[in-house]
PDB file of N, CA, C and O in Angstrom:
ATOM      1  N   MET A 823     -79.429 -37.325 -43.333  1.00 46.00           N
ATOM      2  CA  MET A 823     -79.563 -36.625 -44.595  1.00 46.00           C
ATOM      3  C   MET A 823     -80.922 -36.983 -45.208  1.00 46.00           C
ATOM      4  O   MET A 823     -81.259 -38.148 -45.328  1.00 46.00           O
ATOM      5  N   PRO A 824     -81.704 -35.955 -45.591  1.00 58.00           N
ATOM      6  CA  PRO A 824     -83.018 -36.256 -46.162  1.00 58.00           C
ATOM      7  C   PRO A 824     -82.896 -36.902 -47.524  1.00 58.00           C
ATOM      8  O   PRO A 824     -81.995 -36.589 -48.307  1.00 58.00           O
ATOM      9  N   ARG A 825     -83.794 -37.831 -47.777  1.00 68.00           N
ATOM     10  CA  ARG A 825     -83.778 -38.475 -49.086  1.00 68.00           C
ATOM     11  C   ARG A 825     -84.475 -37.587 -50.098  1.00 68.00           C
ATOM     12  O   ARG A 825     -85.329 -36.780 -49.747  1.00 68.00           O
ATOM     13  N   SER A 826     -84.123 -37.744 -51.344  1.00 75.00           N
ATOM     14  CA  SER A 826     -84.765 -36.942 -52.377  1.00 75.00           C
ATOM     15  C   SER A 826     -86.074 -37.605 -52.791  1.00 75.00           C
ATOM     16  O   SER A 826     -86.257 -38.809 -52.659  1.00 75.00           O
ATOM     17  N   SER A 827     -86.973 -36.791 -53.290  1.00 78.00           N
ATOM     18  CA  SER A 827     -88.284 -37.293 -53.677  1.00 78.00           C
ATOM     19  C   SER A 827     -88.176 -38.139 -54.943  1.00 78.00           C
ATOM     20  O   SER A 827     -87.492 -37.765 -55.894  1.00 78.00           O
ATOM     21  N   PRO A 828     -88.873 -39.270 -54.978  1.00 81.00           N
ATOM     22  CA  PRO A 828     -88.870 -40.080 -56.198  1.00 81.00           C
ATOM     23  C   PRO A 828     -89.787 -39.491 -57.271  1.00 81.00           C
ATOM     24  O   PRO A 828     -89.787 -39.950 -58.413  1.00 81.00           O
ATOM     25  N   PHE A 829     -90.537 -38.447 -56.917  1.00 88.00           N
ATOM     26  CA  PHE A 829     -91.491 -37.841 -57.842  1.00 88.00           C
ATOM     27  C   PHE A 829     -90.869 -36.611 -58.493  1.00 88.00           C
ATOM     28  O   PHE A 829     -91.026 -35.486 -58.033  1.00 88.00           O
ATOM     29  N   VAL A 830     -90.160 -36.839 -59.595  1.00 88.00           N
ATOM     30  CA  VAL A 830     -89.492 -35.759 -60.323  1.00 88.00           C
ATOM     31  C   VAL A 830     -90.509 -35.116 -61.250  1.00 88.00           C
ATOM     32  O   VAL A 830     -91.142 -35.784 -62.066  1.00 88.00           O
ATOM     33  N   ILE A 831     -90.659 -33.818 -61.125  1.00 90.00           N
ATOM     34  CA  ILE A 831     -91.668 -33.080 -61.888  1.00 90.00           C
ATOM     35  C   ILE A 831     -91.024 -32.399 -63.093  1.00 90.00           C
ATOM     36  O   ILE A 831     -90.079 -31.632 -62.952  1.00 90.00           O
ATOM     37  N   GLU A 832     -91.549 -32.707 -64.252  1.00 92.00           N
ATOM     38  CA  GLU A 832     -91.186 -32.028 -65.500  1.00 92.00           C
ATOM     39  C   GLU A 832     -92.484 -31.467 -66.072  1.00 92.00           C
ATOM     40  O   GLU A 832     -93.449 -32.208 -66.272  1.00 92.00           O
ATOM     41  N   LEU A 833     -92.512 -30.178 -66.334  1.00 94.00           N
ATOM     42  CA  LEU A 833     -93.733 -29.527 -66.803  1.00 94.00           C
ATOM     43  C   LEU A 833     -93.729 -29.327 -68.311  1.00 94.00           C
ATOM     44  O   LEU A 833     -92.692 -29.026 -68.897  1.00 94.00           O
ATOM     45  N   THR A 834     -94.918 -29.446 -68.903  1.00 94.00           N
ATOM     46  CA  THR A 834     -95.088 -29.041 -70.293  1.00 94.00           C
ATOM     47  C   THR A 834     -95.262 -27.521 -70.293  1.00 94.00           C
ATOM     48  O   THR A 834     -95.507 -26.910 -69.236  1.00 94.00           O
ATOM     49  N   ALA A 835     -95.164 -26.915 -71.447  1.00 96.00           N
ATOM     50  CA  ALA A 835     -95.343 -25.464 -71.544  1.00 96.00           C
ATOM     51  C   ALA A 835     -96.749 -25.067 -71.095  1.00 96.00           C
ATOM     52  O   ALA A 835     -96.931 -24.057 -70.397  1.00 96.00           O
ATOM     53  N   ALA A 836     -97.750 -25.858 -71.465  1.00 96.00           N
ATOM     54  CA  ALA A 836     -99.134 -25.551 -71.086  1.00 96.00           C
ATOM     55  C   ALA A 836     -99.333 -25.666 -69.576  1.00 96.00           C
ATOM     56  O   ALA A 836    -100.019 -24.836 -68.969  1.00 96.00           O
ATOM     57  N   GLU A 837     -98.732 -26.685 -68.961  1.00 95.00           N
ATOM     58  CA  GLU A 837     -98.848 -26.849 -67.514  1.00 95.00           C
ATOM     59  C   GLU A 837     -98.169 -25.690 -66.790  1.00 95.00           C
ATOM     60  O   GLU A 837     -98.710 -25.140 -65.839  1.00 95.00           O
ATOM     61  N   ARG A 838     -96.980 -25.324 -67.250  1.00 96.00           N
ATOM     62  CA  ARG A 838     -96.251 -24.216 -66.621  1.00 96.00           C
ATOM     63  C   ARG A 838     -97.081 -22.931 -66.709  1.00 96.00           C
ATOM     64  O   ARG A 838     -97.221 -22.191 -65.738  1.00 96.00           O
ATOM     65  N   CYS A 839     -97.650 -22.678 -67.872  1.00 96.00           N
ATOM     66  CA  CYS A 839     -98.466 -21.480 -68.069  1.00 96.00           C
ATOM     67  C   CYS A 839     -99.670 -21.490 -67.132  1.00 96.00           C
ATOM     68  O   CYS A 839     -99.982 -20.485 -66.490  1.00 96.00           O
ATOM     69  N   ALA A 840    -100.350 -22.623 -67.037  1.00 95.00           N
ATOM     70  CA  ALA A 840    -101.529 -22.736 -66.165  1.00 95.00           C
ATOM     71  C   ALA A 840    -101.154 -22.529 -64.699  1.00 95.00           C
ATOM     72  O   ALA A 840    -101.847 -21.812 -63.968  1.00 95.00           O
ATOM     73  N   LEU A 841    -100.055 -23.129 -64.263  1.00 96.00           N
ATOM     74  CA  LEU A 841     -99.624 -22.987 -62.871  1.00 96.00           C
ATOM     75  C   LEU A 841     -99.192 -21.560 -62.562  1.00 96.00           C
ATOM     76  O   LEU A 841     -99.499 -21.028 -61.488  1.00 96.00           O
ATOM     77  N   GLU A 842     -98.481 -20.936 -63.476  1.00 95.00           N
ATOM     78  CA  GLU A 842     -98.051 -19.554 -63.267  1.00 95.00           C
ATOM     79  C   GLU A 842     -99.247 -18.608 -63.230  1.00 95.00           C
ATOM     80  O   GLU A 842     -99.267 -17.653 -62.458  1.00 95.00           O
ATOM     81  N   THR A 843    -100.241 -18.889 -64.054  1.00 95.00           N
ATOM     82  CA  THR A 843    -101.450 -18.066 -64.058  1.00 95.00           C
ATOM     83  C   THR A 843    -102.174 -18.157 -62.722  1.00 95.00           C
ATOM     84  O   THR A 843    -102.556 -17.138 -62.137  1.00 95.00           O
ATOM     85  N   VAL A 844    -102.340 -19.372 -62.213  1.00 94.00           N
ATOM     86  CA  VAL A 844    -103.016 -19.562 -60.924  1.00 94.00           C
ATOM     87  C   VAL A 844    -102.223 -18.899 -59.814  1.00 94.00           C
ATOM     88  O   VAL A 844    -102.794 -18.213 -58.951  1.00 94.00           O
ATOM     89  N   SER A 845    -100.923 -19.083 -59.807  1.00 93.00           N
ATOM     90  CA  SER A 845    -100.111 -18.563 -58.701  1.00 93.00           C
ATOM     91  C   SER A 845    -100.002 -17.039 -58.711  1.00 93.00           C
ATOM     92  O   SER A 845     -99.780 -16.434 -57.669  1.00 93.00           O
ATOM     93  N   ALA A 846    -100.190 -16.418 -59.867  1.00 93.00           N
ATOM     94  CA  ALA A 846    -100.073 -14.963 -59.966  1.00 93.00           C
ATOM     95  C   ALA A 846    -101.416 -14.239 -59.895  1.00 93.00           C
ATOM     96  O   ALA A 846    -101.443 -13.027 -59.702  1.00 93.00           O
ATOM     97  N   LYS A 847    -102.491 -14.972 -60.030  1.00 91.00           N
ATOM     98  CA  LYS A 847    -103.814 -14.364 -60.080  1.00 91.00           C
ATOM     99  C   LYS A 847    -104.240 -13.916 -58.682  1.00 91.00           C
ATOM    100  O   LYS A 847    -104.282 -14.717 -57.750  1.00 91.00           O
ATOM    101  N   TYR A 848    -104.567 -12.662 -58.565  1.00 90.00           N
ATOM    102  CA  TYR A 848    -104.916 -12.075 -57.271  1.00 90.00           C
ATOM    103  C   TYR A 848    -106.168 -12.712 -56.675  1.00 90.00           C
ATOM    104  O   TYR A 848    -106.293 -12.824 -55.454  1.00 90.00           O
ATOM    105  N   THR A 849    -107.091 -13.131 -57.515  1.00 93.00           N
ATOM    106  CA  THR A 849    -108.353 -13.670 -57.029  1.00 93.00           C
ATOM    107  C   THR A 849    -108.343 -15.189 -56.842  1.00 93.00           C
ATOM    108  O   THR A 849    -109.357 -15.776 -56.482  1.00 93.00           O
ATOM    109  N   SER A 850    -107.224 -15.838 -57.081  1.00 90.00           N
ATOM    110  CA  SER A 850    -107.131 -17.287 -56.872  1.00 90.00           C
ATOM    111  C   SER A 850    -107.222 -17.606 -55.383  1.00 90.00           C
ATOM    112  O   SER A 850    -106.659 -16.886 -54.556  1.00 90.00           O
ATOM    113  N   PRO A 851    -107.913 -18.675 -55.034  1.00 94.00           N
ATOM    114  CA  PRO A 851    -107.923 -19.091 -53.617  1.00 94.00           C
ATOM    115  C   PRO A 851    -106.500 -19.399 -53.147  1.00 94.00           C
ATOM    116  O   PRO A 851    -105.676 -19.921 -53.910  1.00 94.00           O
ATOM    117  N   TYR A 852    -106.231 -19.081 -51.890  1.00 93.00           N
ATOM    118  CA  TYR A 852    -104.879 -19.228 -51.357  1.00 93.00           C
ATOM    119  C   TYR A 852    -104.377 -20.660 -51.465  1.00 93.00           C
ATOM    120  O   TYR A 852    -103.217 -20.891 -51.805  1.00 93.00           O
ATOM    121  N   PHE A 853    -105.255 -21.647 -51.208  1.00 94.00           N
ATOM    122  CA  PHE A 853    -104.818 -23.035 -51.290  1.00 94.00           C
ATOM    123  C   PHE A 853    -104.413 -23.402 -52.713  1.00 94.00           C
ATOM    124  O   PHE A 853    -103.471 -24.161 -52.919  1.00 94.00           O
ATOM    125  N   SER A 854    -105.074 -22.831 -53.708  1.00 94.00           N
ATOM    126  CA  SER A 854    -104.714 -23.098 -55.104  1.00 94.00           C
ATOM    127  C   SER A 854    -103.359 -22.496 -55.447  1.00 94.00           C
ATOM    128  O   SER A 854    -102.561 -23.091 -56.168  1.00 94.00           O
ATOM    129  N   VAL A 855    -103.118 -21.310 -54.924  1.00 95.00           N
ATOM    130  CA  VAL A 855    -101.832 -20.643 -55.151  1.00 95.00           C
ATOM    131  C   VAL A 855    -100.701 -21.470 -54.550  1.00 95.00           C
ATOM    132  O   VAL A 855     -99.669 -21.696 -55.198  1.00 95.00           O
ATOM    133  N   LEU A 856    -100.877 -21.945 -53.319  1.00 95.00           N
ATOM    134  CA  LEU A 856     -99.833 -22.740 -52.673  1.00 95.00           C
ATOM    135  C   LEU A 856     -99.569 -24.040 -53.431  1.00 95.00           C
ATOM    136  O   LEU A 856     -98.408 -24.409 -53.638  1.00 95.00           O
ATOM    137  N   ARG A 857    -100.610 -24.719 -53.854  1.00 95.00           N
ATOM    138  CA  ARG A 857    -100.439 -25.975 -54.590  1.00 95.00           C
ATOM    139  C   ARG A 857     -99.733 -25.743 -55.912  1.00 95.00           C
ATOM    140  O   ARG A 857     -98.857 -26.521 -56.299  1.00 95.00           O
ATOM    141  N   ALA A 858    -100.084 -24.671 -56.604  1.00 96.00           N
ATOM    142  CA  ALA A 858     -99.427 -24.345 -57.868  1.00 96.00           C
ATOM    143  C   ALA A 858     -97.950 -24.034 -57.632  1.00 96.00           C
ATOM    144  O   ALA A 858     -97.083 -24.476 -58.390  1.00 96.00           O
ATOM    145  N   ARG A 859     -97.659 -23.310 -56.580  1.00 96.00           N
ATOM    146  CA  ARG A 859     -96.257 -22.974 -56.276  1.00 96.00           C
ATOM    147  C   ARG A 859     -95.446 -24.204 -55.899  1.00 96.00           C
ATOM    148  O   ARG A 859     -94.272 -24.298 -56.246  1.00 96.00           O
ATOM    149  N   VAL A 860     -96.063 -25.140 -55.187  1.00 96.00           N
ATOM    150  CA  VAL A 860     -95.374 -26.394 -54.873  1.00 96.00           C
ATOM    151  C   VAL A 860     -94.953 -27.075 -56.163  1.00 96.00           C
ATOM    152  O   VAL A 860     -93.800 -27.492 -56.318  1.00 96.00           O
ATOM    153  N   ALA A 861     -95.868 -27.177 -57.120  1.00 96.00           N
ATOM    154  CA  ALA A 861     -95.554 -27.830 -58.395  1.00 96.00           C
ATOM    155  C   ALA A 861     -94.492 -27.056 -59.160  1.00 96.00           C
ATOM    156  O   ALA A 861     -93.583 -27.652 -59.756  1.00 96.00           O
ATOM    157  N   LEU A 862     -94.570 -25.732 -59.159  1.00 97.00           N
ATOM    158  CA  LEU A 862     -93.579 -24.928 -59.882  1.00 97.00           C
ATOM    159  C   LEU A 862     -92.189 -25.068 -59.258  1.00 97.00           C
ATOM    160  O   LEU A 862     -91.191 -25.216 -59.983  1.00 97.00           O
ATOM    161  N   PHE A 863     -92.106 -25.033 -57.935  1.00 96.00           N
ATOM    162  CA  PHE A 863     -90.805 -25.204 -57.281  1.00 96.00           C
ATOM    163  C   PHE A 863     -90.275 -26.622 -57.478  1.00 96.00           C
ATOM    164  O   PHE A 863     -89.071 -26.820 -57.655  1.00 96.00           O
ATOM    165  N   ALA A 864     -91.171 -27.597 -57.455  1.00 95.00           N
ATOM    166  CA  ALA A 864     -90.745 -28.982 -57.683  1.00 95.00           C
ATOM    167  C   ALA A 864     -90.176 -29.135 -59.091  1.00 95.00           C
ATOM    168  O   ALA A 864     -89.226 -29.889 -59.300  1.00 95.00           O
ATOM    169  N   ALA A 865     -90.746 -28.426 -60.041  1.00 95.00           N
ATOM    170  CA  ALA A 865     -90.245 -28.475 -61.417  1.00 95.00           C
ATOM    171  C   ALA A 865     -88.868 -27.826 -61.535  1.00 95.00           C
ATOM    172  O   ALA A 865     -88.135 -28.092 -62.498  1.00 95.00           O
ATOM    173  N   GLN A 866     -88.513 -27.000 -60.569  1.00 95.00           N
ATOM    174  CA  GLN A 866     -87.169 -26.396 -60.533  1.00 95.00           C
ATOM    175  C   GLN A 866     -86.180 -27.310 -59.800  1.00 95.00           C
ATOM    176  O   GLN A 866     -85.060 -26.911 -59.502  1.00 95.00           O
ATOM    177  N   HIS A 867     -86.614 -28.522 -59.504  1.00 92.00           N
ATOM    178  CA  HIS A 867     -85.801 -29.561 -58.863  1.00 92.00           C
ATOM    179  C   HIS A 867     -85.370 -29.211 -57.446  1.00 92.00           C
ATOM    180  O   HIS A 867     -84.308 -29.630 -56.993  1.00 92.00           O
ATOM    181  N   LEU A 868     -86.227 -28.441 -56.750  1.00 94.00           N
ATOM    182  CA  LEU A 868     -85.990 -28.200 -55.332  1.00 94.00           C
ATOM    183  C   LEU A 868     -86.536 -29.391 -54.555  1.00 94.00           C
ATOM    184  O   LEU A 868     -87.519 -30.007 -54.959  1.00 94.00           O
ATOM    185  N   ASP A 869     -85.902 -29.714 -53.433  1.00 92.00           N
ATOM    186  CA  ASP A 869     -86.430 -30.829 -52.648  1.00 92.00           C
ATOM    187  C   ASP A 869     -87.560 -30.337 -51.740  1.00 92.00           C
ATOM    188  O   ASP A 869     -87.791 -29.134 -51.601  1.00 92.00           O
ATOM    189  N   ASN A 870     -88.272 -31.280 -51.153  1.00 94.00           N
ATOM    190  CA  ASN A 870     -89.457 -30.945 -50.362  1.00 94.00           C
ATOM    191  C   ASN A 870     -89.133 -30.036 -49.180  1.00 94.00           C
ATOM    192  O   ASN A 870     -89.911 -29.150 -48.844  1.00 94.00           O
ATOM    193  N   LYS A 871     -87.992 -30.249 -48.559  1.00 94.00           N
ATOM    194  CA  LYS A 871     -87.620 -29.424 -47.408  1.00 94.00           C
ATOM    195  C   LYS A 871     -87.396 -27.974 -47.833  1.00 94.00           C
ATOM    196  O   LYS A 871     -87.850 -27.046 -47.152  1.00 94.00           O
ATOM    197  N   GLU A 872     -86.720 -27.760 -48.954  1.00 94.00           N
ATOM    198  CA  GLU A 872     -86.498 -26.400 -49.445  1.00 94.00           C
ATOM    199  C   GLU A 872     -87.824 -25.708 -49.775  1.00 94.00           C
ATOM    200  O   GLU A 872     -88.033 -24.545 -49.432  1.00 94.00           O
ATOM    201  N   ILE A 873     -88.717 -26.435 -50.435  1.00 95.00           N
ATOM    202  CA  ILE A 873     -90.015 -25.871 -50.794  1.00 95.00           C
ATOM    203  C   ILE A 873     -90.809 -25.541 -49.532  1.00 95.00           C
ATOM    204  O   ILE A 873     -91.442 -24.484 -49.444  1.00 95.00           O
ATOM    205  N   SER A 874     -90.748 -26.422 -48.543  1.00 95.00           N
ATOM    206  CA  SER A 874     -91.495 -26.178 -47.303  1.00 95.00           C
ATOM    207  C   SER A 874     -90.991 -24.927 -46.593  1.00 95.00           C
ATOM    208  O   SER A 874     -91.789 -24.170 -46.033  1.00 95.00           O
ATOM    209  N   ILE A 875     -89.704 -24.694 -46.622  1.00 95.00           N
ATOM    210  CA  ILE A 875     -89.143 -23.489 -46.000  1.00 95.00           C
ATOM    211  C   ILE A 875     -89.575 -22.244 -46.758  1.00 95.00           C
ATOM    212  O   ILE A 875     -89.993 -21.250 -46.162  1.00 95.00           O
ATOM    213  N   ILE A 876     -89.502 -22.289 -48.075  1.00 95.00           N
ATOM    214  CA  ILE A 876     -89.879 -21.136 -48.899  1.00 95.00           C
ATOM    215  C   ILE A 876     -91.347 -20.772 -48.700  1.00 95.00           C
ATOM    216  O   ILE A 876     -91.696 -19.595 -48.553  1.00 95.00           O
ATOM    217  N   LEU A 877     -92.213 -21.777 -48.704  1.00 95.00           N
ATOM    218  CA  LEU A 877     -93.655 -21.525 -48.646  1.00 95.00           C
ATOM    219  C   LEU A 877     -94.230 -21.525 -47.230  1.00 95.00           C
ATOM    220  O   LEU A 877     -95.391 -21.180 -47.043  1.00 95.00           O
ATOM    221  N   GLY A 878     -93.443 -21.943 -46.265  1.00 95.00           N
ATOM    222  CA  GLY A 878     -93.922 -21.978 -44.892  1.00 95.00           C
ATOM    223  C   GLY A 878     -94.947 -23.070 -44.649  1.00 95.00           C
ATOM    224  O   GLY A 878     -95.888 -22.896 -43.872  1.00 95.00           O
ATOM    225  N   LEU A 879     -94.771 -24.193 -45.315  1.00 96.00           N
ATOM    226  CA  LEU A 879     -95.668 -25.336 -45.181  1.00 96.00           C
ATOM    227  C   LEU A 879     -94.921 -26.505 -44.539  1.00 96.00           C
ATOM    228  O   LEU A 879     -93.699 -26.584 -44.658  1.00 96.00           O
ATOM    229  N   PRO A 880     -95.645 -27.419 -43.911  1.00 96.00           N
ATOM    230  CA  PRO A 880     -94.987 -28.644 -43.431  1.00 96.00           C
ATOM    231  C   PRO A 880     -94.449 -29.456 -44.615  1.00 96.00           C
ATOM    232  O   PRO A 880     -95.049 -29.473 -45.690  1.00 96.00           O
ATOM    233  N   ARG A 881     -93.323 -30.111 -44.409  1.00 94.00           N
ATOM    234  CA  ARG A 881     -92.716 -30.914 -45.470  1.00 94.00           C
ATOM    235  C   ARG A 881     -93.667 -31.998 -45.961  1.00 94.00           C
ATOM    236  O   ARG A 881     -93.714 -32.304 -47.153  1.00 94.00           O
ATOM    237  N   GLN A 882     -94.457 -32.558 -45.074  1.00 94.00           N
ATOM    238  CA  GLN A 882     -95.400 -33.611 -45.453  1.00 94.00           C
ATOM    239  C   GLN A 882     -96.466 -33.085 -46.413  1.00 94.00           C
ATOM    240  O   GLN A 882     -96.900 -33.802 -47.320  1.00 94.00           O
ATOM    241  N   THR A 883     -96.871 -31.844 -46.237  1.00 95.00           N
ATOM    242  CA  THR A 883     -97.857 -31.232 -47.129  1.00 95.00           C
ATOM    243  C   THR A 883     -97.261 -31.030 -48.516  1.00 95.00           C
ATOM    244  O   THR A 883     -97.908 -31.310 -49.528  1.00 95.00           O
ATOM    245  N   VAL A 884     -96.032 -30.573 -48.570  1.00 96.00           N
ATOM    246  CA  VAL A 884     -95.345 -30.407 -49.856  1.00 96.00           C
ATOM    247  C   VAL A 884     -95.223 -31.753 -50.550  1.00 96.00           C
ATOM    248  O   VAL A 884     -95.498 -31.875 -51.743  1.00 96.00           O
ATOM    249  N   SER A 885     -94.854 -32.773 -49.799  1.00 95.00           N
ATOM    250  CA  SER A 885     -94.714 -34.111 -50.351  1.00 95.00           C
ATOM    251  C   SER A 885     -96.039 -34.616 -50.927  1.00 95.00           C
ATOM    252  O   SER A 885     -96.080 -35.197 -52.019  1.00 95.00           O
ATOM    253  N   LYS A 886     -97.127 -34.377 -50.206  1.00 95.00           N
ATOM    254  CA  LYS A 886     -98.450 -34.822 -50.655  1.00 95.00           C
ATOM    255  C   LYS A 886     -98.824 -34.180 -51.988  1.00 95.00           C
ATOM    256  O   LYS A 886     -99.258 -34.870 -52.913  1.00 95.00           O
ATOM    257  N   TRP A 887     -98.631 -32.876 -52.118  1.00 96.00           N
ATOM    258  CA  TRP A 887     -99.046 -32.192 -53.352  1.00 96.00           C
ATOM    259  C   TRP A 887     -98.103 -32.491 -54.508  1.00 96.00           C
ATOM    260  O   TRP A 887     -98.522 -32.541 -55.661  1.00 96.00           O
ATOM    261  N   ARG A 888     -96.830 -32.705 -54.222  1.00 95.00           N
ATOM    262  CA  ARG A 888     -95.901 -33.109 -55.279  1.00 95.00           C
ATOM    263  C   ARG A 888     -96.322 -34.471 -55.849  1.00 95.00           C
ATOM    264  O   ARG A 888     -96.379 -34.662 -57.055  1.00 95.00           O
ATOM    265  N   LYS A 889     -96.640 -35.387 -54.954  1.00 94.00           N
ATOM    266  CA  LYS A 889     -97.044 -36.732 -55.376  1.00 94.00           C
ATOM    267  C   LYS A 889     -98.348 -36.686 -56.170  1.00 94.00           C
ATOM    268  O   LYS A 889     -98.475 -37.333 -57.211  1.00 94.00           O
ATOM    269  N   ARG A 890     -99.321 -35.918 -55.693  1.00 96.00           N
ATOM    270  CA  ARG A 890    -100.592 -35.814 -56.415  1.00 96.00           C
ATOM    271  C   ARG A 890    -100.401 -35.205 -57.799  1.00 96.00           C
ATOM    272  O   ARG A 890    -101.018 -35.648 -58.763  1.00 96.00           O
ATOM    273  N   PHE A 891     -99.548 -34.191 -57.889  1.00 95.00           N
ATOM    274  CA  PHE A 891     -99.291 -33.596 -59.208  1.00 95.00           C
ATOM    275  C   PHE A 891     -98.594 -34.598 -60.116  1.00 95.00           C
ATOM    276  O   PHE A 891     -98.903 -34.699 -61.302  1.00 95.00           O
ATOM    277  N   TYR A 892     -97.672 -35.336 -59.577  1.00 95.00           N
ATOM    278  CA  TYR A 892     -96.929 -36.323 -60.365  1.00 95.00           C
ATOM    279  C   TYR A 892     -97.874 -37.337 -61.016  1.00 95.00           C
ATOM    280  O   TYR A 892     -97.741 -37.659 -62.191  1.00 95.00           O
ATOM    281  N   TYR A 893     -98.843 -37.820 -60.240  1.00 95.00           N
ATOM    282  CA  TYR A 893     -99.741 -38.850 -60.753  1.00 95.00           C
ATOM    283  C   TYR A 893    -100.908 -38.293 -61.575  1.00 95.00           C
ATOM    284  O   TYR A 893    -101.304 -38.894 -62.565  1.00 95.00           O
ATOM    285  N   ASP A 894    -101.480 -37.165 -61.145  1.00 95.00           N
ATOM    286  CA  ASP A 894    -102.704 -36.677 -61.780  1.00 95.00           C
ATOM    287  C   ASP A 894    -102.542 -35.336 -62.500  1.00 95.00           C
ATOM    288  O   ASP A 894    -103.531 -34.788 -62.980  1.00 95.00           O
ATOM    289  N   ARG A 895    -101.338 -34.817 -62.512  1.00 94.00           N
ATOM    290  CA  ARG A 895    -101.035 -33.539 -63.166  1.00 94.00           C
ATOM    291  C   ARG A 895    -101.924 -32.426 -62.598  1.00 94.00           C
ATOM    292  O   ARG A 895    -102.151 -32.386 -61.404  1.00 94.00           O
ATOM    293  N   LEU A 896    -102.420 -31.526 -63.416  1.00 91.00           N
ATOM    294  CA  LEU A 896    -103.180 -30.377 -62.930  1.00 91.00           C
ATOM    295  C   LEU A 896    -104.431 -30.775 -62.154  1.00 91.00           C
ATOM    296  O   LEU A 896    -104.798 -30.132 -61.165  1.00 91.00           O
ATOM    297  N   ALA A 897    -105.081 -31.831 -62.590  1.00 91.00           N
ATOM    298  CA  ALA A 897    -106.290 -32.295 -61.895  1.00 91.00           C
ATOM    299  C   ALA A 897    -105.985 -32.729 -60.467  1.00 91.00           C
ATOM    300  O   ALA A 897    -106.859 -32.662 -59.595  1.00 91.00           O
ATOM    301  N   GLY A 898    -104.779 -33.151 -60.195  1.00 90.00           N
ATOM    302  CA  GLY A 898    -104.396 -33.595 -58.863  1.00 90.00           C
ATOM    303  C   GLY A 898    -104.296 -32.470 -57.846  1.00 90.00           C
ATOM    304  O   GLY A 898    -104.260 -32.727 -56.658  1.00 90.00           O
ATOM    305  N   LEU A 899    -104.261 -31.241 -58.303  1.00 90.00           N
ATOM    306  CA  LEU A 899    -104.129 -30.104 -57.394  1.00 90.00           C
ATOM    307  C   LEU A 899    -105.478 -29.561 -56.933  1.00 90.00           C
ATOM    308  O   LEU A 899    -105.527 -28.648 -56.133  1.00 90.00           O
ATOM    309  N   THR A 900    -106.560 -30.123 -57.427  1.00 88.00           N
ATOM    310  CA  THR A 900    -107.895 -29.631 -57.026  1.00 88.00           C
ATOM    311  C   THR A 900    -108.419 -30.423 -55.859  1.00 88.00           C
ATOM    312  O   THR A 900    -107.956 -31.489 -55.549  1.00 88.00           O
TER     313      THR A 900
END
């Protein structure tokens, strides 16, 4: 059974707005869109495996971006 991530993401209204803007913007770089979506799904309390399936990313990549967002917030996704 996979363990749950110790990095629980709770977003402020401003962070949610910024992430949704990046993820919906047609001209955003693809890597920025994926990182924003990882943070948004993590804020919905999905585990890394579920997010990896939804986004088609390796679980380790999801884990890396969740952890970076947890520690550095929006700046961690750049």
